[in-house]
Amino acid sequence: MVPGARLIVLGKQGAGKGTQCVRLSHHYVIPHISTGDMLRGAVKMQTPLGVEAKRFMDEGELVPDELLLGLVDERLAQDDTIGRGFVLDGFPRTVKQAEALDRLLAPLELDTVLDLEVPRDLVLARLASRRVCVDCGTNYSTSTPPKVDWICDVCGGEVVQRPDDTEAAIKRRLDLYDTETAPLVQWYAASGRLAAVDGTGTPDDVTERLVRTIDEHRQPRPTSRGTGA
Ligand code: ADP
Ligand code: ZN
């Protein structure tokens, strides 16, 4: 397996994007860039951006592009993403963000845009039982808790319910998915970049489907800059 890929994973809240993106980042040796995690990091550090973004996040609203795009731009300009690529999780989620991303990446192009398809009633059940580590963002659920008393298996952080996993904020996020992100799925499909993947079944089943789909689309590339290929 040659490392490196430029991937986007789209899918409703609770479709399993976070879990699958971590696995893809290990498989292809690429950074996992989650705008939700980056924003939660800024909130936790109480940076000016974090303080501003929190109001939107707690309500389930989208954080305005003026706040978000600079953060994404800065992350995409780092050596690891330039050299090996990335798997983007939670960005873009509007057509406007996707157009901005194309401009940021040019002349490079995406390998594959994956749409993780999961029915709405399944994601609602998953979100209600979802718990996350406040420090590293690892996902758990009430049926698959950490080994010890809501302490993260990965980093020892506290595992809690997200402040925006309330019924009202979940509903708002799913509605925004329908109005803002569903058109984006169509937009990528229209330019021939979209690959739909069934997101139901076990996490291993889904990873296997994703890897198979990505490998069908991915361009071969050198292992790192300057080694040639
Ligand atoms: P979810 O997919 O369940 O909404 P995320 O962790 O991806 O969870 O995002 C949490 C929140 O962070 C969103 O509800 C939104 O407020 C903000 N956010 C994340 N990514 C974006 C984005 N691309 N554009 C605008 N806001 C975003
Ligand atoms: Zn953790």
mmCIF file of C-alpha atoms and ligand atoms in Angstrom:
data_model
loop_
_atom_site.group_PDB
_atom_site.id
_atom_site.type_symbol
_atom_site.label_atom_id
_atom_site.label_comp_id
_atom_site.label_asym_id
_atom_site.label_seq_id
_atom_site.Cartn_x
_atom_site.Cartn_y
_atom_site.Cartn_z
ATOM 1 C CA MET A 1 0.000 0.000 0.000
ATOM 2 C CA VAL A 2 1.389 3.365 -1.036
ATOM 3 C CA PRO A 3 0.627 5.986 1.625
ATOM 4 C CA GLY A 4 -1.051 9.257 0.783
ATOM 5 C CA ALA A 5 -4.485 10.324 -0.374
ATOM 6 C CA ARG A 6 -6.668 13.409 -0.459
ATOM 7 C CA LEU A 7 -10.075 12.366 0.803
ATOM 8 C CA ILE A 8 -13.311 13.898 1.997
ATOM 9 C CA VAL A 9 -15.859 11.938 3.977
ATOM 10 C CA LEU A 10 -19.414 13.303 3.899
ATOM 11 C CA GLY A 11 -22.324 11.887 5.857
ATOM 12 C CA LYS A 12 -24.988 12.846 8.335
ATOM 13 C CA GLN A 13 -24.228 13.520 11.971
ATOM 14 C CA GLY A 14 -23.845 10.088 13.571
ATOM 15 C CA ALA A 15 -23.088 8.325 10.269
ATOM 16 C CA GLY A 16 -19.756 7.206 11.713
ATOM 17 C CA LYS A 17 -17.522 9.766 9.961
ATOM 18 C CA GLY A 18 -15.281 10.303 12.991
ATOM 19 C CA THR A 19 -14.642 6.612 13.623
ATOM 20 C CA GLN A 20 -14.050 5.808 9.958
ATOM 21 C CA CYS A 21 -11.823 8.837 9.360
ATOM 22 C CA VAL A 22 -9.498 7.767 12.192
ATOM 23 C CA ARG A 23 -9.224 4.331 10.587
ATOM 24 C CA LEU A 24 -8.617 5.788 7.110
ATOM 25 C CA SER A 25 -5.962 8.116 8.496
ATOM 26 C CA HIS A 26 -4.073 5.096 9.903
ATOM 27 C CA HIS A 27 -4.544 3.013 6.763
ATOM 28 C CA TYR A 28 -3.289 5.657 4.323
ATOM 29 C CA VAL A 29 -0.902 7.367 6.811
ATOM 30 C CA ILE A 30 -2.570 10.746 6.387
ATOM 31 C CA PRO A 31 -3.679 13.331 8.939
ATOM 32 C CA HIS A 32 -7.314 13.240 10.033
ATOM 33 C CA ILE A 33 -8.569 16.811 9.841
ATOM 34 C CA SER A 34 -11.860 17.268 11.657
ATOM 35 C CA THR A 35 -13.217 20.824 11.750
ATOM 36 C CA GLY A 36 -15.480 19.797 14.659
ATOM 37 C CA ASP A 37 -12.434 18.604 16.663
ATOM 38 C CA MET A 38 -10.441 21.727 15.726
ATOM 39 C CA LEU A 39 -13.300 23.960 16.836
ATOM 40 C CA ARG A 40 -13.823 22.008 20.068
ATOM 41 C CA GLY A 41 -10.075 22.399 20.696
ATOM 42 C CA ALA A 42 -10.396 26.176 20.245
ATOM 43 C CA VAL A 43 -13.416 26.242 22.591
ATOM 44 C CA LYS A 44 -11.495 24.298 25.222
ATOM 45 C CA MET A 45 -8.487 26.630 24.956
ATOM 46 C CA GLN A 46 -10.870 29.594 25.074
ATOM 47 C CA THR A 47 -9.194 31.282 22.135
ATOM 48 C CA PRO A 48 -11.124 34.309 20.789
ATOM 49 C CA LEU A 49 -12.237 32.155 17.857
ATOM 50 C CA GLY A 50 -13.319 29.375 20.222
ATOM 51 C CA VAL A 51 -15.339 31.735 22.388
ATOM 52 C CA GLU A 52 -17.123 33.030 19.313
ATOM 53 C CA ALA A 53 -17.662 29.636 17.700
ATOM 54 C CA LYS A 54 -19.140 28.052 20.852
ATOM 55 C CA ARG A 55 -22.426 29.992 20.594
ATOM 56 C CA PHE A 56 -23.075 28.542 17.156
ATOM 57 C CA MET A 57 -21.931 25.023 18.028
ATOM 58 C CA ASP A 58 -24.093 24.670 21.138
ATOM 59 C CA GLU A 59 -27.177 25.595 19.106
ATOM 60 C CA GLY A 60 -26.299 23.163 16.324
ATOM 61 C CA GLU A 61 -25.764 26.067 13.889
ATOM 62 C CA LEU A 62 -22.925 26.226 11.363
ATOM 63 C CA VAL A 63 -19.930 28.294 12.421
ATOM 64 C CA PRO A 64 -19.617 31.225 9.946
ATOM 65 C CA ASP A 65 -17.061 30.820 7.148
ATOM 66 C CA GLU A 66 -15.227 33.978 8.302
ATOM 67 C CA LEU A 67 -14.235 32.101 11.462
ATOM 68 C CA LEU A 68 -13.697 28.675 9.963
ATOM 69 C CA LEU A 69 -11.924 29.120 6.637
ATOM 70 C CA GLY A 70 -8.750 30.610 8.094
ATOM 71 C CA LEU A 71 -8.428 27.642 10.446
ATOM 72 C CA VAL A 72 -8.790 25.172 7.567
ATOM 73 C CA ASP A 73 -6.428 27.114 5.335
ATOM 74 C CA GLU A 74 -3.745 27.140 8.020
ATOM 75 C CA ARG A 75 -4.078 23.383 8.597
ATOM 76 C CA LEU A 76 -3.951 22.504 4.891
ATOM 77 C CA ALA A 77 -0.774 24.556 4.470
ATOM 78 C CA GLN A 78 1.212 22.338 6.876
ATOM 79 C CA ASP A 79 3.893 19.948 5.625
ATOM 80 C CA ASP A 80 2.099 16.687 6.423
ATOM 81 C CA THR A 81 -0.982 17.562 4.373
ATOM 82 C CA ILE A 82 1.029 18.960 1.504
ATOM 83 C CA GLY A 83 3.256 15.878 1.423
ATOM 84 C CA ARG A 84 0.858 13.029 2.109
ATOM 85 C CA GLY A 85 -2.663 14.441 1.884
ATOM 86 C CA PHE A 86 -5.518 14.286 4.363
ATOM 87 C CA VAL A 87 -8.886 12.892 5.227
ATOM 88 C CA LEU A 88 -11.279 15.785 5.845
ATOM 89 C CA ASP A 89 -14.106 15.167 8.320
ATOM 90 C CA GLY A 90 -16.908 17.724 8.702
ATOM 91 C CA PHE A 91 -15.570 20.039 6.020
ATOM 92 C CA PRO A 92 -16.776 21.100 3.523
ATOM 93 C CA ARG A 93 -20.446 21.048 4.439
ATOM 94 C CA THR A 94 -21.813 23.688 2.077
ATOM 95 C CA VAL A 95 -21.268 24.211 -1.652
ATOM 96 C CA LYS A 96 -19.628 27.537 -0.815
ATOM 97 C CA GLN A 97 -17.085 25.801 1.458
ATOM 98 C CA ALA A 98 -16.410 23.199 -1.249
ATOM 99 C CA GLU A 99 -15.671 25.959 -3.761
ATOM 100 C CA ALA A 100 -13.325 27.569 -1.237
ATOM 101 C CA LEU A 101 -11.603 24.206 -0.699
ATOM 102 C CA ASP A 102 -11.049 23.712 -4.433
ATOM 103 C CA ARG A 103 -9.397 27.150 -4.526
ATOM 104 C CA LEU A 104 -7.227 26.386 -1.475
ATOM 105 C CA LEU A 105 -6.015 23.083 -2.953
ATOM 106 C CA ALA A 106 -5.404 24.158 -6.540
ATOM 107 C CA PRO A 107 -3.484 22.927 -8.490
ATOM 108 C CA LEU A 108 -3.861 19.740 -6.408
ATOM 109 C CA GLU A 109 -7.143 17.827 -6.644
ATOM 110 C CA LEU A 110 -9.143 15.541 -4.412
ATOM 111 C CA ASP A 111 -8.813 11.795 -4.947
ATOM 112 C CA THR A 112 -12.281 10.841 -3.749
ATOM 113 C CA VAL A 113 -15.301 12.334 -2.030
ATOM 114 C CA LEU A 114 -16.980 9.573 -0.054
ATOM 115 C CA ASP A 115 -20.592 9.810 1.035
ATOM 116 C CA LEU A 116 -21.299 7.551 3.982
ATOM 117 C CA GLU A 117 -24.982 6.649 3.628
ATOM 118 C CA VAL A 118 -26.938 5.846 6.788
ATOM 119 C CA PRO A 119 -30.741 6.166 7.313
ATOM 120 C CA ARG A 120 -31.995 8.991 9.564
ATOM 121 C CA ASP A 121 -33.549 6.755 12.281
ATOM 122 C CA LEU A 122 -30.241 4.909 12.707
ATOM 123 C CA VAL A 123 -28.219 8.127 13.169
ATOM 124 C CA LEU A 124 -30.758 9.469 15.689
ATOM 125 C CA ALA A 125 -30.311 6.350 17.816
ATOM 126 C CA ARG A 126 -26.512 6.568 17.519
ATOM 127 C CA LEU A 127 -26.385 10.257 18.498
ATOM 128 C CA ALA A 128 -28.575 9.774 21.565
ATOM 129 C CA SER A 129 -26.176 7.142 22.908
ATOM 130 C CA ARG A 130 -22.934 8.846 21.751
ATOM 131 C CA ARG A 131 -20.285 9.823 24.335
ATOM 132 C CA VAL A 132 -16.930 11.460 23.512
ATOM 133 C CA CYS A 133 -13.567 12.054 25.171
ATOM 134 C CA VAL A 134 -13.192 15.773 25.968
ATOM 135 C CA ASP A 135 -9.426 15.588 25.382
ATOM 136 C CA CYS A 136 -8.846 13.467 22.262
ATOM 137 C CA GLY A 137 -12.346 13.223 20.766
ATOM 138 C CA THR A 138 -12.491 9.420 20.696
ATOM 139 C CA ASN A 139 -16.094 8.250 20.326
ATOM 140 C CA TYR A 140 -17.833 5.808 22.646
ATOM 141 C CA SER A 141 -21.479 4.952 23.232
ATOM 142 C CA THR A 142 -23.603 3.854 26.151
ATOM 143 C CA SER A 143 -23.385 0.321 24.711
ATOM 144 C CA THR A 144 -19.593 0.465 24.086
ATOM 145 C CA PRO A 145 -18.243 2.512 27.029
ATOM 146 C CA PRO A 146 -14.537 2.868 27.903
ATOM 147 C CA LYS A 147 -13.075 0.014 29.984
ATOM 148 C CA VAL A 148 -12.905 2.066 33.209
ATOM 149 C CA ASP A 149 -15.676 4.335 34.533
ATOM 150 C CA TRP A 150 -15.978 6.893 31.649
ATOM 151 C CA ILE A 151 -12.216 7.443 31.476
ATOM 152 C CA CYS A 152 -10.917 7.446 27.875
ATOM 153 C CA ASP A 153 -9.071 4.203 26.932
ATOM 154 C CA VAL A 154 -6.809 6.180 24.588
ATOM 155 C CA CYS A 155 -5.725 9.200 26.644
ATOM 156 C CA GLY A 156 -7.258 9.020 30.127
ATOM 157 C CA GLY A 157 -9.518 12.027 29.463
ATOM 158 C CA GLU A 158 -13.065 12.384 30.706
ATOM 159 C CA VAL A 159 -15.755 10.823 28.489
ATOM 160 C CA VAL A 160 -18.993 12.843 28.347
ATOM 161 C CA GLN A 161 -22.062 13.598 26.270
ATOM 162 C CA ARG A 162 -21.348 16.455 23.850
ATOM 163 C CA PRO A 163 -23.108 19.738 24.715
ATOM 164 C CA ASP A 164 -24.627 19.760 21.230
ATOM 165 C CA ASP A 165 -25.967 16.193 21.443
ATOM 166 C CA THR A 166 -29.237 17.497 22.896
ATOM 167 C CA GLU A 167 -32.478 16.658 21.092
ATOM 168 C CA ALA A 168 -32.966 20.244 19.811
ATOM 169 C CA ALA A 169 -29.379 20.710 18.575
ATOM 170 C CA ILE A 170 -29.337 17.259 16.935
ATOM 171 C CA LYS A 171 -32.554 18.085 15.077
ATOM 172 C CA ARG A 172 -31.129 21.439 13.960
ATOM 173 C CA ARG A 173 -27.912 19.800 12.699
ATOM 174 C CA LEU A 174 -29.816 17.135 10.763
ATOM 175 C CA ASP A 175 -32.069 19.820 9.213
ATOM 176 C CA LEU A 176 -28.989 21.815 8.204
ATOM 177 C CA TYR A 177 -27.539 18.645 6.709
ATOM 178 C CA ASP A 178 -30.637 18.354 4.501
ATOM 179 C CA THR A 179 -30.632 22.014 3.413
ATOM 180 C CA GLU A 180 -26.857 22.694 3.173
ATOM 181 C CA THR A 181 -24.949 19.429 2.810
ATOM 182 C CA ALA A 182 -27.323 17.283 0.722
ATOM 183 C CA PRO A 183 -26.956 19.799 -2.170
ATOM 184 C CA LEU A 184 -23.186 19.493 -1.748
ATOM 185 C CA VAL A 185 -23.432 15.722 -2.268
ATOM 186 C CA GLN A 186 -25.261 16.450 -5.548
ATOM 187 C CA TRP A 187 -22.655 19.059 -6.477
ATOM 188 C CA TYR A 188 -19.775 16.584 -6.108
ATOM 189 C CA ALA A 189 -21.785 13.914 -7.924
ATOM 190 C CA ALA A 190 -22.351 16.298 -10.839
ATOM 191 C CA SER A 191 -18.586 16.765 -11.235
ATOM 192 C CA GLY A 192 -18.000 12.992 -11.104
ATOM 193 C CA ARG A 193 -16.084 13.066 -7.810
ATOM 194 C CA LEU A 194 -18.586 11.337 -5.541
ATOM 195 C CA ALA A 195 -18.530 7.722 -4.384
ATOM 196 C CA ALA A 196 -21.450 6.586 -2.206
ATOM 197 C CA VAL A 197 -20.640 3.960 0.406
ATOM 198 C CA ASP A 198 -23.113 2.025 2.553
ATOM 199 C CA GLY A 199 -22.487 3.123 6.165
ATOM 200 C CA THR A 200 -24.556 0.408 7.851
ATOM 201 C CA GLY A 201 -23.140 -2.759 9.407
ATOM 202 C CA THR A 202 -20.129 -3.152 11.694
ATOM 203 C CA PRO A 203 -17.339 -0.541 11.711
ATOM 204 C CA ASP A 204 -15.034 -3.163 10.112
ATOM 205 C CA ASP A 205 -17.524 -3.790 7.292
ATOM 206 C CA VAL A 206 -17.721 -0.067 6.584
ATOM 207 C CA THR A 207 -13.927 0.424 6.639
ATOM 208 C CA GLU A 208 -13.495 -2.435 4.171
ATOM 209 C CA ARG A 209 -16.041 -0.874 1.786
ATOM 210 C CA LEU A 210 -14.387 2.548 2.089
ATOM 211 C CA VAL A 211 -10.863 1.248 1.423
ATOM 212 C CA ARG A 212 -12.038 -0.757 -1.582
ATOM 213 C CA THR A 213 -13.784 2.320 -3.013
ATOM 214 C CA ILE A 214 -10.822 4.636 -2.375
ATOM 215 C CA ASP A 215 -8.337 2.230 -3.945
ATOM 216 C CA GLU A 216 -10.457 2.134 -7.092
ATOM 217 C CA HIS A 217 -10.292 5.936 -7.381
ATOM 218 C CA ARG A 218 -6.898 6.898 -5.994
ATOM 219 C CA GLN A 219 -4.054 8.072 -8.195
ATOM 220 C CA PRO A 220 -0.686 6.395 -7.488
ATOM 221 C CA ARG A 221 1.697 8.835 -5.821
ATOM 222 C CA PRO A 222 5.234 8.942 -4.405
ATOM 223 C CA THR A 223 5.689 8.009 -0.738
ATOM 224 C CA SER A 224 7.043 11.438 0.140
ATOM 225 C CA ARG A 225 8.199 14.589 -1.518
ATOM 226 C CA GLY A 226 11.450 14.306 -3.401
ATOM 227 C CA THR A 227 11.764 10.493 -3.452
ATOM 228 C CA GLY A 228 10.338 10.387 -6.952
ATOM 229 C CA ALA A 229 8.124 7.682 -8.404
HETATM 230 P P1 ADP B 1 -21.612 16.971 13.759
HETATM 231 O O1 ADP B 1 -21.233 16.439 12.415
HETATM 232 O O2 ADP B 1 -22.269 15.962 14.639
HETATM 233 O O3 ADP B 1 -22.398 18.251 13.677
HETATM 234 P P2 ADP B 1 -18.907 17.984 14.186
HETATM 235 O O4 ADP B 1 -18.023 17.587 15.300
HETATM 236 O O5 ADP B 1 -18.482 17.674 12.806
HETATM 237 O O6 ADP B 1 -20.288 17.295 14.553
HETATM 238 O O7 ADP B 1 -19.222 19.559 14.275
HETATM 239 C C1 ADP B 1 -19.675 20.144 15.461
HETATM 240 C C2 ADP B 1 -20.080 21.594 15.208
HETATM 241 O O8 ADP B 1 -18.930 22.346 14.770
HETATM 242 C C3 ADP B 1 -21.132 21.823 14.118
HETATM 243 O O9 ADP B 1 -22.443 21.650 14.594
HETATM 244 C C4 ADP B 1 -20.812 23.264 13.712
HETATM 245 O O10 ADP B 1 -21.321 24.185 14.655
HETATM 246 C C5 ADP B 1 -19.306 23.314 13.780
HETATM 247 N N1 ADP B 1 -18.688 22.958 12.485
HETATM 248 C C6 ADP B 1 -17.906 21.882 12.220
HETATM 249 N N2 ADP B 1 -17.539 21.854 10.920
HETATM 250 C C7 ADP B 1 -18.110 22.935 10.349
HETATM 251 C C8 ADP B 1 -18.141 23.467 9.028
HETATM 252 N N3 ADP B 1 -17.503 22.866 8.004
HETATM 253 N N4 ADP B 1 -18.829 24.616 8.801
HETATM 254 C C9 ADP B 1 -19.464 25.234 9.800
HETATM 255 N N5 ADP B 1 -19.503 24.793 11.061
HETATM 256 C C10 ADP B 1 -18.844 23.647 11.347
HETATM 257 ZN ZN ZN B 2 -9.202 10.555 25.010
#
